[in-house]
PDB file of C-alpha atoms in Angstrom:
ATOM      1  CA  MET A   1     -16.903 -47.639  -5.166  1.00 33.00           C
ATOM      2  CA  ALA A   2     -16.847 -44.187  -6.766  1.00 39.00           C
ATOM      3  CA  ARG A   3     -17.057 -45.837 -10.140  1.00 42.00           C
ATOM      4  CA  GLU A   4     -20.096 -47.834  -9.075  1.00 45.00           C
ATOM      5  CA  GLY A   5     -21.837 -44.619  -8.055  1.00 46.00           C
ATOM      6  CA  LYS A   6     -21.184 -43.119 -11.473  1.00 49.00           C
ATOM      7  CA  MET A   7     -22.716 -46.163 -13.099  1.00 53.00           C
ATOM      8  CA  ASN A   8     -26.048 -45.544 -11.372  1.00 62.00           C
ATOM      9  CA  SER A   9     -26.715 -42.056 -12.609  1.00 62.00           C
ATOM     10  CA  ALA A  10     -26.617 -40.678 -16.087  1.00 59.00           C
ATOM     11  CA  VAL A  11     -24.818 -37.440 -16.782  1.00 67.00           C
ATOM     12  CA  ALA A  12     -27.213 -34.522 -17.188  1.00 78.00           C
ATOM     13  CA  ILE A  13     -27.744 -34.071 -20.903  1.00 88.00           C
ATOM     14  CA  HIS A  14     -29.319 -31.032 -22.495  1.00 93.00           C
ATOM     15  CA  LEU A  15     -30.280 -31.476 -26.135  1.00 96.00           C
ATOM     16  CA  THR A  16     -31.101 -28.752 -28.590  1.00 97.00           C
ATOM     17  CA  PRO A  17     -34.336 -29.263 -30.528  1.00 97.00           C
ATOM     18  CA  GLN A  18     -32.223 -30.123 -33.584  1.00 98.00           C
ATOM     19  CA  GLU A  19     -30.233 -32.748 -31.673  1.00 98.00           C
ATOM     20  CA  GLN A  20     -33.394 -34.282 -30.265  1.00 98.00           C
ATOM     21  CA  THR A  21     -34.965 -34.406 -33.729  1.00 98.00           C
ATOM     22  CA  ALA A  22     -31.859 -36.051 -35.207  1.00 98.00           C
ATOM     23  CA  LEU A  23     -31.795 -38.704 -32.474  1.00 98.00           C
ATOM     24  CA  GLN A  24     -35.511 -39.400 -32.901  1.00 98.00           C
ATOM     25  CA  LYS A  25     -34.968 -39.811 -36.652  1.00 98.00           C
ATOM     26  CA  ASN A  26     -32.222 -42.338 -35.916  1.00 97.00           C
ATOM     27  CA  VAL A  27     -34.603 -44.333 -33.739  1.00 97.00           C
ATOM     28  CA  ARG A  28     -37.380 -44.362 -36.369  1.00 97.00           C
ATOM     29  CA  SER A  29     -35.256 -44.999 -39.446  1.00 96.00           C
ATOM     30  CA  ARG A  30     -35.227 -48.487 -40.930  1.00 93.00           C
ATOM     31  CA  LYS A  31     -31.782 -47.812 -42.394  1.00 95.00           C
ATOM     32  CA  THR A  32     -30.093 -46.945 -39.088  1.00 94.00           C
ATOM     33  CA  SER A  33     -27.881 -49.631 -37.546  1.00 96.00           C
ATOM     34  CA  ILE A  34     -29.149 -51.333 -34.405  1.00 95.00           C
ATOM     35  CA  ARG A  35     -26.152 -50.008 -32.471  1.00 95.00           C
ATOM     36  CA  LEU A  36     -26.891 -46.403 -33.451  1.00 97.00           C
ATOM     37  CA  ILE A  37     -30.576 -46.837 -32.599  1.00 97.00           C
ATOM     38  CA  GLU A  38     -29.624 -48.142 -29.148  1.00 97.00           C
ATOM     39  CA  ARG A  39     -27.181 -45.276 -28.558  1.00 96.00           C
ATOM     40  CA  SER A  40     -29.773 -42.736 -29.666  1.00 97.00           C
ATOM     41  CA  LYS A  41     -32.356 -44.213 -27.282  1.00 97.00           C
ATOM     42  CA  ILE A  42     -29.863 -44.105 -24.405  1.00 96.00           C
ATOM     43  CA  ILE A  43     -29.116 -40.436 -25.055  1.00 96.00           C
ATOM     44  CA  LEU A  44     -32.796 -39.509 -25.384  1.00 97.00           C
ATOM     45  CA  LEU A  45     -33.705 -41.272 -22.132  1.00 96.00           C
ATOM     46  CA  ALA A  46     -30.746 -39.704 -20.320  1.00 95.00           C
ATOM     47  CA  ALA A  47     -31.913 -36.307 -21.561  1.00 96.00           C
ATOM     48  CA  ASP A  48     -35.310 -37.110 -20.023  1.00 95.00           C
ATOM     49  CA  GLY A  49     -33.543 -37.468 -16.662  1.00 94.00           C
ATOM     50  CA  LEU A  50     -33.583 -41.252 -16.262  1.00 95.00           C
ATOM     51  CA  SER A  51     -30.784 -42.959 -14.337  1.00 94.00           C
ATOM     52  CA  ASN A  52     -28.507 -45.500 -15.985  1.00 95.00           C
ATOM     53  CA  ILE A  53     -30.330 -48.310 -14.194  1.00 96.00           C
ATOM     54  CA  GLU A  54     -33.732 -47.042 -15.344  1.00 96.00           C
ATOM     55  CA  ILE A  55     -32.460 -46.728 -18.914  1.00 97.00           C
ATOM     56  CA  ALA A  56     -30.962 -50.227 -18.773  1.00 97.00           C
ATOM     57  CA  GLU A  57     -34.232 -51.703 -17.507  1.00 98.00           C
ATOM     58  CA  GLN A  58     -36.287 -49.888 -20.115  1.00 98.00           C
ATOM     59  CA  LEU A  59     -34.022 -50.971 -22.992  1.00 97.00           C
ATOM     60  CA  ASN A  60     -33.287 -54.429 -21.544  1.00 97.00           C
ATOM     61  CA  ILE A  61     -29.514 -53.899 -21.601  1.00 97.00           C
ATOM     62  CA  SER A  62     -26.853 -53.716 -18.875  1.00 95.00           C
ATOM     63  CA  ALA A  63     -26.287 -50.568 -16.835  1.00 94.00           C
ATOM     64  CA  HIS A  64     -22.599 -50.911 -17.728  1.00 93.00           C
ATOM     65  CA  LYS A  65     -23.448 -50.582 -21.419  1.00 94.00           C
ATOM     66  CA  VAL A  66     -25.592 -47.527 -20.690  1.00 94.00           C
ATOM     67  CA  GLY A  67     -22.749 -45.980 -18.694  1.00 90.00           C
ATOM     68  CA  ARG A  68     -20.472 -46.098 -21.721  1.00 86.00           C
ATOM     69  CA  TRP A  69     -22.806 -43.796 -23.677  1.00 77.00           C
TER      70      TRP A  69
END
């Protein structure tokens, strides 16, 4: 049960402007792998305060996958 609770909420993430810029570049780049783009999007959305479930719905992936990143 405790694990299930963790799955629902993303860890609070605070990005520096440089980190945010680097992640946004990953998302926009045509040379970035799909996996890295997905991870970057997860981190950016978590930094915006979204829960794992909200991130999963927005990216059309499982909350379990979001919880790993």
